Coordinates of C-alpha atoms in Angstrom, one line a residue:
M1 CA 8.5 12.1 21.5
S2 CA 5.4 14.4 22.1
V3 CA 2.5 12.2 21.8
S4 CA -0.5 13.1 23.8
D5 CA -1.7 10.7 26.5
Q6 CA -5.2 11.2 25.1
Q7 CA -4.3 10.0 21.6
Q8 CA -4.7 6.3 20.7
V9 CA -1.3 4.7 20.1
V10 CA -1.1 1.9 17.6
P11 CA 2.0 -0.1 16.7
V12 CA 2.9 0.1 13.0
I13 CA 5.4 -2.0 11.1
R14 CA 7.2 -1.0 7.9
R15 CA 9.8 -2.9 6.0
T16 CA 13.2 -1.4 5.1
L17 CA 15.8 -3.3 3.0
S18 CA 17.6 -4.1 6.3
G19 CA 14.6 -5.5 8.0
P20 CA 11.2 -4.5 9.5
V21 CA 10.9 -1.7 12.0
E22 CA 8.0 -1.2 14.4
G23 CA 7.0 2.4 15.1
I24 CA 3.8 4.0 16.4
L25 CA 0.7 5.7 14.9
A26 CA -0.7 8.4 17.0
G27 CA -2.9 11.5 16.0
G28 CA -2.6 10.7 12.3
I29 CA 1.2 10.6 12.3
E30 CA 3.5 7.6 12.0
R31 CA 6.7 7.9 14.0
F32 CA 9.8 5.7 13.5
L33 CA 12.8 6.7 15.6
G34 CA 16.4 5.5 15.6
I35 CA 16.5 3.5 12.4
P36 CA 20.1 2.7 11.4
Y37 CA 20.9 3.8 7.8
A38 CA 24.5 2.6 8.2
A39 CA 26.5 0.3 10.4
A40 CA 27.8 1.5 13.7
P41 CA 31.2 3.4 13.0
V42 CA 33.2 1.4 15.5
G43 CA 36.0 -1.0 15.4
E44 CA 37.4 -1.2 11.9
L45 CA 34.6 1.0 10.6
R46 CA 35.7 3.9 12.7
F47 CA 37.4 6.7 10.6
A48 CA 36.2 4.7 7.5
L49 CA 33.5 5.3 4.9
P50 CA 30.0 4.3 6.0
A51 CA 29.0 0.6 5.4
L52 CA 25.5 -0.8 5.0
P53 CA 23.8 -1.8 8.4
Q54 CA 23.6 -5.5 9.3
R55 CA 20.2 -7.1 8.4
W56 CA 17.8 -8.1 10.9
T57 CA 14.6 -10.3 10.6
E58 CA 12.4 -9.6 13.6
P59 CA 10.6 -6.2 13.9
R60 CA 13.1 -3.8 15.3
P61 CA 11.7 -1.3 17.9
A62 CA 11.7 2.3 16.6
I63 CA 9.8 4.0 19.3
S64 CA 12.6 5.9 21.0
H65 CA 15.4 8.1 19.9
G66 CA 18.5 6.2 18.9
P67 CA 22.1 7.1 20.1
T68 CA 23.5 10.4 19.3
A69 CA 26.9 11.2 17.8
P70 CA 29.7 11.8 20.5
Q71 CA 29.8 15.4 21.7
V72 CA 29.6 17.7 24.7
A73 CA 27.1 20.3 25.5
Y74 CA 27.6 23.9 24.5
E75 CA 29.5 25.8 27.1
G76 CA 28.6 29.2 28.6
P77 CA 25.6 31.2 27.5
L78 CA 25.2 29.2 24.2
G79 CA 24.4 26.3 26.5
R80 CA 21.3 28.2 27.8
L81 CA 20.0 28.8 24.3
L82 CA 21.1 25.7 22.3
P83 CA 20.1 22.5 24.3
T84 CA 22.0 19.2 23.9
V85 CA 20.6 15.6 24.0
L86 CA 23.1 13.0 24.7
I87 CA 22.2 9.4 24.2
P88 CA 24.9 6.8 24.5
G89 CA 25.4 3.9 22.1
D90 CA 27.2 2.9 18.9
E91 CA 24.5 2.9 16.3
Y92 CA 24.2 6.6 16.1
L93 CA 24.1 6.7 12.2
N94 CA 20.3 6.7 12.4
V95 CA 17.2 8.5 11.2
N96 CA 14.0 9.6 12.6
I97 CA 10.8 9.5 10.3
F98 CA 7.5 11.3 10.8
A99 CA 5.0 10.3 8.2
P100 CA 1.3 10.9 7.5
A101 CA -0.8 7.9 8.2
R102 CA -0.9 5.7 5.2
R103 CA -4.4 5.7 3.7
S104 CA -3.7 4.9 0.1
D105 CA -0.7 4.0 -2.2
T106 CA -0.1 7.6 -3.0
L107 CA 3.5 8.7 -2.3
R108 CA 4.2 12.0 -0.4
P109 CA 7.0 14.5 -0.9
V110 CA 10.0 14.0 1.3
M111 CA 12.1 16.4 3.5
V112 CA 15.5 15.2 4.8
W113 CA 16.9 17.3 7.5
F114 CA 20.6 17.9 8.4
H115 CA 21.1 19.6 11.7
G116 CA 23.5 22.4 12.4
G117 CA 26.0 22.8 15.3
S118 CA 29.4 23.8 14.0
L119 CA 30.0 20.1 12.8
S120 CA 30.6 19.3 16.4
H121 CA 27.1 19.5 18.1
G122 CA 23.5 18.5 17.4
S123 CA 21.4 15.5 16.8
N124 CA 18.1 14.4 15.5
A125 CA 16.8 13.7 19.0
L126 CA 16.5 17.5 19.9
P127 CA 12.8 18.2 20.6
G128 CA 12.9 21.1 18.2
Y129 CA 13.6 18.9 15.3
D130 CA 10.3 16.9 15.8
G131 CA 8.9 16.6 12.4
S132 CA 5.2 16.1 13.4
A133 CA 4.1 19.5 11.8
F134 CA 5.5 18.5 8.5
A135 CA 3.8 15.0 8.6
R136 CA 0.6 16.8 9.5
D137 CA 1.0 18.8 6.3
A138 CA 1.5 15.7 4.2
I139 CA 5.3 15.5 4.2
V140 CA 7.3 12.5 5.0
F141 CA 10.0 14.0 7.3
V142 CA 13.4 12.4 7.8
S143 CA 15.9 13.8 10.3
V144 CA 19.6 12.5 10.1
N145 CA 22.4 12.0 12.6
Y146 CA 25.9 11.9 11.1
R147 CA 29.5 11.8 12.5
L148 CA 30.5 15.0 14.2
G149 CA 33.8 16.5 15.4
A150 CA 37.0 14.5 15.5
E151 CA 35.0 11.3 14.5
G152 CA 33.5 12.9 11.4
F153 CA 35.7 15.7 10.2
S154 CA 39.3 15.0 11.3
V155 CA 42.0 15.2 8.7
L156 CA 44.2 12.2 9.0
E157 CA 46.9 11.1 6.5
D158 CA 45.5 7.6 6.2
A159 CA 41.9 8.0 6.6
P160 CA 39.1 9.2 4.2
L161 CA 38.2 12.9 4.6
N162 CA 34.8 14.4 5.3
L163 CA 33.3 11.3 6.8
G164 CA 30.3 13.2 8.2
L165 CA 29.5 14.4 4.7
A166 CA 29.8 10.8 3.5
D167 CA 27.3 9.8 6.2
Q168 CA 24.8 12.2 4.8
I169 CA 25.2 10.8 1.4
A170 CA 24.6 7.4 2.8
A171 CA 21.5 8.6 4.5
L172 CA 20.2 10.1 1.3
E173 CA 20.9 6.9 -0.6
W174 CA 19.1 5.0 2.2
V175 CA 16.1 7.3 1.9
K176 CA 16.0 6.8 -1.9
A177 CA 16.0 3.1 -1.5
N178 CA 13.6 2.8 1.5
I179 CA 11.4 5.9 1.9
S180 CA 8.5 4.5 -0.2
A181 CA 7.9 2.0 2.6
F182 CA 6.9 4.8 4.8
G183 CA 4.8 6.6 2.0
G184 CA 7.5 8.9 0.7
D185 CA 8.3 9.6 -2.9
P186 CA 11.9 9.0 -3.6
A187 CA 11.7 11.2 -6.6
Q188 CA 10.5 14.1 -4.6
V189 CA 13.3 14.5 -1.9
T190 CA 14.0 18.0 -0.7
A191 CA 17.3 18.1 1.3
C192 CA 17.3 20.7 4.0
G193 CA 20.0 22.0 6.3
Q194 CA 20.8 24.8 8.7
S195 CA 24.1 26.3 9.7
A196 CA 26.8 23.5 9.5
G197 CA 24.1 21.2 8.1
G198 CA 23.5 23.8 5.3
N199 CA 27.2 24.0 4.8
T200 CA 27.4 20.3 4.2
L201 CA 24.3 20.6 2.0
A202 CA 26.0 23.3 -0.1
A203 CA 28.7 20.7 -0.8
L204 CA 26.2 18.0 -1.7
L205 CA 24.4 20.5 -4.1
A206 CA 27.7 21.3 -5.6
H207 CA 28.6 17.6 -6.2
P208 CA 28.1 16.3 -9.7
R209 CA 25.7 13.6 -8.3
A210 CA 23.4 16.2 -6.7
N211 CA 20.4 15.6 -8.9
S212 CA 20.5 11.9 -8.2
L213 CA 20.4 12.6 -4.4
M214 CA 17.7 15.4 -4.2
A215 CA 15.0 17.0 -6.3
R216 CA 15.1 20.4 -4.3
A217 CA 17.4 22.0 -1.6
I218 CA 16.8 24.4 1.3
I219 CA 19.9 26.0 2.8
Q220 CA 19.4 28.1 5.9
S221 CA 22.1 30.5 7.4
A222 CA 25.1 28.5 6.2
P223 CA 28.6 29.3 5.0
L224 CA 29.1 28.0 1.4
S225 CA 32.7 27.2 1.8
A226 CA 35.2 24.5 2.4
Q227 CA 38.9 24.7 3.4
P228 CA 42.2 23.4 1.7
V229 CA 43.3 20.2 3.5
A230 CA 46.2 21.9 5.1
K231 CA 44.0 24.4 6.9
A232 CA 41.3 22.0 7.8
R233 CA 44.0 19.7 9.3
R234 CA 44.9 22.4 11.9
I235 CA 42.4 21.3 14.5
S236 CA 43.3 17.6 14.1
Q237 CA 46.8 18.5 14.7
R238 CA 45.8 20.4 17.8
I239 CA 43.9 17.5 19.1
A240 CA 46.8 15.2 18.5
Q241 CA 49.1 17.6 20.3
D242 CA 46.7 17.9 23.2
L243 CA 46.6 14.1 23.6
G244 CA 50.4 13.5 22.9
I245 CA 49.7 11.4 19.7
Q246 CA 50.2 11.7 15.9
D247 CA 47.5 12.9 13.7
V248 CA 47.1 9.5 12.0
R249 CA 44.3 7.0 12.0
E250 CA 45.9 4.4 14.2
D251 CA 46.7 6.9 17.0
F252 CA 43.2 8.4 16.9
M253 CA 41.6 5.0 16.8
A254 CA 43.6 4.1 20.1
K255 CA 41.6 6.8 21.8
S256 CA 38.1 6.3 22.8
P257 CA 35.4 8.7 21.3
T258 CA 35.0 10.1 24.9
E259 CA 38.7 10.9 25.1
L260 CA 38.5 12.7 21.6
V261 CA 35.5 14.7 22.5
A262 CA 37.1 15.9 25.8
S263 CA 40.2 16.8 23.7
Q264 CA 38.3 18.6 21.1
A265 CA 36.4 20.5 23.8
R266 CA 39.6 21.7 25.2
V267 CA 40.9 22.8 21.9
L268 CA 37.7 24.5 20.8
S269 CA 37.1 26.2 24.2
G270 CA 36.4 29.8 23.6
A271 CA 36.3 29.6 19.8
T272 CA 33.2 30.6 17.8
A273 CA 32.2 31.0 14.3
L274 CA 33.3 34.6 14.5
S275 CA 36.5 34.4 16.5
G276 CA 38.6 32.9 13.9
G277 CA 39.9 30.1 16.2
P278 CA 40.1 26.5 15.2
Q279 CA 37.0 24.9 13.9
F280 CA 36.0 21.7 12.2
A281 CA 35.4 22.3 8.4
L282 CA 34.8 20.5 5.3
S283 CA 38.1 19.7 3.3
I284 CA 38.5 20.2 -0.4
E285 CA 39.5 16.8 -1.7
P286 CA 38.9 14.8 -4.8
E287 CA 36.1 12.4 -3.8
L288 CA 33.4 14.4 -2.0
V289 CA 34.4 18.1 -2.2
P290 CA 36.5 18.4 -5.3
V291 CA 36.0 22.2 -5.5
D292 CA 35.0 24.9 -2.9
P293 CA 31.1 24.6 -2.8
M294 CA 30.7 28.3 -3.5
S295 CA 32.9 28.3 -6.5
A296 CA 31.3 25.2 -7.9
L297 CA 27.8 26.6 -7.4
I298 CA 28.8 29.9 -9.1
E299 CA 30.2 27.8 -12.0
G300 CA 26.8 26.1 -12.4
E301 CA 26.9 22.9 -10.5
G302 CA 23.5 22.1 -8.9
S303 CA 21.8 24.4 -11.3
N304 CA 19.1 21.7 -12.1
V305 CA 18.1 21.5 -8.4
P306 CA 15.7 24.3 -7.3
L307 CA 17.0 26.1 -4.2
L308 CA 15.4 27.9 -1.3
I309 CA 18.1 29.8 0.6
G310 CA 18.3 32.6 3.2
T311 CA 19.7 34.1 6.3
T312 CA 18.5 35.7 9.4
T313 CA 19.0 39.5 9.6
E314 CA 21.2 39.5 12.6
E315 CA 23.0 36.2 12.5
A316 CA 26.1 37.2 14.6
R317 CA 24.2 38.4 17.6
L318 CA 23.9 34.7 18.8
W319 CA 27.7 34.9 19.4
L320 CA 28.1 38.7 20.4
V321 CA 25.1 39.4 22.7
P322 CA 24.4 36.6 25.2
T323 CA 28.2 36.3 25.7
G324 CA 28.6 40.0 26.4
L325 CA 31.3 40.2 23.8
G326 CA 29.4 42.7 21.7
A327 CA 29.2 45.2 24.5
K328 CA 33.0 45.1 24.9
I329 CA 33.8 46.0 21.3
N330 CA 35.1 49.4 20.9
G331 CA 36.2 51.3 17.8
I332 CA 39.7 50.0 18.1
Y333 CA 38.6 46.4 18.1
L334 CA 36.1 47.2 15.3
A335 CA 39.0 48.5 13.2
L336 CA 41.3 45.5 13.9
A337 CA 38.4 43.0 13.3
R338 CA 37.6 44.7 10.1
R339 CA 41.1 44.4 8.7
K340 CA 41.5 40.7 9.9
A341 CA 38.2 39.9 8.1
G342 CA 39.4 41.7 4.9
I343 CA 36.6 44.2 5.0
P344 CA 37.5 47.4 3.2
R345 CA 37.2 50.7 5.1
S346 CA 34.6 52.0 2.6
A347 CA 32.2 49.2 3.6
L348 CA 32.5 50.2 7.3
K349 CA 31.4 53.8 6.2
V350 CA 28.4 52.3 4.4
F351 CA 27.3 50.1 7.3
R352 CA 27.7 53.0 9.8
R353 CA 25.7 55.3 7.6
N354 CA 22.9 52.9 7.3
R355 CA 22.8 52.3 11.2
P356 CA 22.9 55.6 12.9
G357 CA 23.4 55.1 16.6
A358 CA 24.5 51.6 16.2
T359 CA 27.3 50.4 18.7
P360 CA 30.7 49.2 17.4
G361 CA 29.6 45.6 18.3
E362 CA 26.4 45.9 16.3
I363 CA 28.2 47.2 13.3
L364 CA 30.8 44.4 13.5
G365 CA 28.0 41.9 13.8
A366 CA 26.3 43.2 10.6
L367 CA 29.6 43.2 8.7
L368 CA 30.4 39.7 9.7
T369 CA 26.9 38.5 8.9
D370 CA 27.0 39.8 5.4
K371 CA 30.6 39.0 4.8
L372 CA 30.3 35.5 5.9
L373 CA 26.7 34.5 4.8
R374 CA 24.6 37.1 2.9
V375 CA 27.1 38.2 0.2
P376 CA 28.2 34.7 -0.7
M377 CA 24.5 33.7 -0.9
S378 CA 23.7 36.7 -3.2
K379 CA 26.6 35.9 -5.5
V380 CA 25.4 32.3 -5.9
A381 CA 21.8 33.4 -6.5
D382 CA 23.0 35.9 -9.2
A383 CA 25.1 33.1 -10.8
R384 CA 22.2 30.6 -10.7
Y385 CA 19.9 33.2 -12.2
H386 CA 22.3 33.6 -15.1
A387 CA 22.3 29.8 -15.5
R388 CA 18.5 29.9 -15.5
A389 CA 18.3 27.9 -12.1
Q390 CA 15.4 28.4 -9.9
T391 CA 16.3 30.1 -6.6
H392 CA 14.2 31.7 -3.9
V393 CA 15.8 33.9 -1.4
Y394 CA 14.4 34.8 2.1
E395 CA 15.5 36.8 5.1
F396 CA 14.1 36.1 8.6
A397 CA 13.9 39.4 10.4
W398 CA 11.7 38.8 13.4
K399 CA 13.5 39.7 16.6
S400 CA 13.5 37.4 19.6
P401 CA 13.2 39.3 22.9
V402 CA 15.2 36.4 24.7
E403 CA 18.5 37.9 25.9
E404 CA 18.2 40.6 23.4
L405 CA 18.9 38.0 20.5
G406 CA 17.1 39.8 17.9
A407 CA 17.0 38.1 14.5
A408 CA 20.1 35.9 15.5
H409 CA 21.4 32.8 14.1
G410 CA 19.0 29.9 14.7
V411 CA 16.0 32.0 15.7
E412 CA 14.0 31.0 12.6
L413 CA 14.1 27.3 13.5
P414 CA 11.1 27.1 15.8
F415 CA 9.1 28.8 13.0
V416 CA 10.2 26.5 10.3
F417 CA 9.3 23.5 12.4
D418 CA 6.0 25.3 13.5
N419 CA 6.8 24.3 17.2
I420 CA 7.2 27.7 18.9
A421 CA 5.2 26.4 22.0
L422 CA 7.8 23.8 22.9
P423 CA 10.0 24.6 26.0
D424 CA 13.2 24.5 24.1
S425 CA 11.6 27.0 21.6
I426 CA 10.3 29.3 24.2
G427 CA 13.9 29.4 25.6
L428 CA 15.0 30.7 22.2
V429 CA 12.1 32.8 21.1
G430 CA 10.1 33.5 24.2
N431 CA 6.5 32.8 25.0
S432 CA 4.9 35.4 22.8
A433 CA 6.3 34.6 19.4
P434 CA 3.6 35.1 16.8
H435 CA 1.8 31.9 15.6
S436 CA 0.9 33.5 12.4
L437 CA 4.6 33.9 11.5
A438 CA 5.3 30.3 12.4
S439 CA 2.4 29.4 10.1
A440 CA 3.7 31.5 7.2
V441 CA 7.3 30.3 7.4
H442 CA 6.3 26.7 7.9
E443 CA 3.8 26.9 5.0
A444 CA 6.6 28.3 2.7
W445 CA 8.9 25.4 3.4
V446 CA 6.0 22.9 2.8
C447 CA 4.9 24.5 -0.4
F448 CA 8.5 24.4 -1.7
A449 CA 8.9 20.8 -0.8
T450 CA 5.5 20.0 -2.3
M451 CA 5.4 22.2 -5.4
G452 CA 8.8 23.8 -5.8
D453 CA 7.2 27.2 -5.1
P454 CA 7.5 28.8 -1.5
G455 CA 5.1 31.5 -2.6
W456 CA 7.3 34.4 -3.9
P457 CA 9.1 35.0 -7.1
S458 CA 12.2 33.3 -8.1
W459 CA 15.5 35.4 -8.0
D460 CA 16.1 37.6 -11.0
F461 CA 17.7 40.9 -11.9
S462 CA 15.3 42.6 -9.4
R463 CA 16.6 40.4 -6.6
P464 CA 13.4 39.5 -4.7
V465 CA 13.8 38.7 -1.1
K466 CA 10.8 37.4 1.1
T467 CA 11.2 39.0 4.4
F468 CA 9.7 37.2 7.4
D469 CA 9.2 39.8 10.1
G470 CA 5.8 39.0 11.8
K471 CA 4.2 42.0 10.2
K472 CA 3.1 42.0 6.5
N473 CA 5.9 39.7 5.3
P474 CA 6.8 41.6 2.2
V475 CA 8.9 40.9 -0.7
I476 CA 11.7 43.4 -0.8
F477 CA 13.5 43.9 -4.0
S478 CA 17.3 44.4 -3.9
P479 CA 17.6 45.0 -0.1
R480 CA 20.7 46.8 1.0
D481 CA 22.4 46.4 -2.3
D482 CA 24.8 49.1 -1.3
E483 CA 26.1 46.9 1.6
C484 CA 26.6 43.9 -0.7
E485 CA 28.5 46.0 -3.2
A486 CA 30.6 47.6 -0.6
L487 CA 31.7 44.1 0.6
G488 CA 32.4 43.1 -2.8

């Protein structure tokens, strides 16, 4: 919690349906940390749908971050760039709230943040997700912890699927029922998510209940997919094999969260979003993800919810450059990876033509960025335009000098949160990132959450894309359409 020693700190009590919570007021911002929105997922509630938290009567301290979901830190170079905060405890289904100081009964727009991390990393306790800048700009900001990894996305025969997603629904329902106590308008909730958090948000947007959970949505750098149960189950089967147990609820419950996390770390070792190795994923199942999210969105689900969606220009560099993998890719590897990803040879020719002098690793990164993220996004935006749904598309193109990341996956986050001066942010974007760009990106998110308009035209036949590059921030029409068409 970054509260200046010079600021006067005043206790503040707000009442939720579960009981009163005591946060602090400092610098015009009220902060409430670690409020449980669901019961601790332990005992009989482990590998079960989220339940309401137990009620309390005395003011509950909410001045420090609550527990985080069981996980381990990123390994290797990613660990240098993507910090991990580990706080032990059972009540990790909690939210943090950053709100403007209450001066009237006027209710403010709300933003609810779902962090990324491959469905196995991340938490609302990360300094980079401090919502003070949003509260400064009259937004009630809520960041959510949800079950991760084996606890949240195992596929077990006798347990509900997509428990981490069920947690997010419970959090949104908690916000709807309680956020007015913190000055937030439950009818003006913008759900936001990046990477894996954007993936789960795509599933929520595609769900028939979407308009009862959110008024608007922001999806950043996220796959729009889910997997058939048989495929999503593979990682649970590998964990079971690693531990010498069966992939059933009873056997998984017999192992502690620490044991499961250690096993999943072994099973996931060396796997990345690009490697094709085992990964946790959403499962297609009747209750929460009845249809693949991308297919559902193309068919018109979520069309009544305005959407802001985009990517960074060089998403794949996060996994290719700091690890040194990109430099090792030669023409043969590129050809094999292209075929494995189902990318036609004609697309490779287009990407090479548009990038004279690019290395095979850079070409592969561009192909995978577009294949996995940009092309699906464009298809959804096209479908939403034909359904007369409001959609705004952006691309974050500013290049971080840190470890030659460029406009890699996650580089936009310090700009969205307008906290580029934080130590963790400097570790990702350097100490000379442009403040003007942070102001522009952050303002766009605030305007969308407040008015439904981030400041550029909605997607139509001309395909306008707002490009955040630290320069003139132009709107480009139909950027690199030849590459999207080549990838199909």
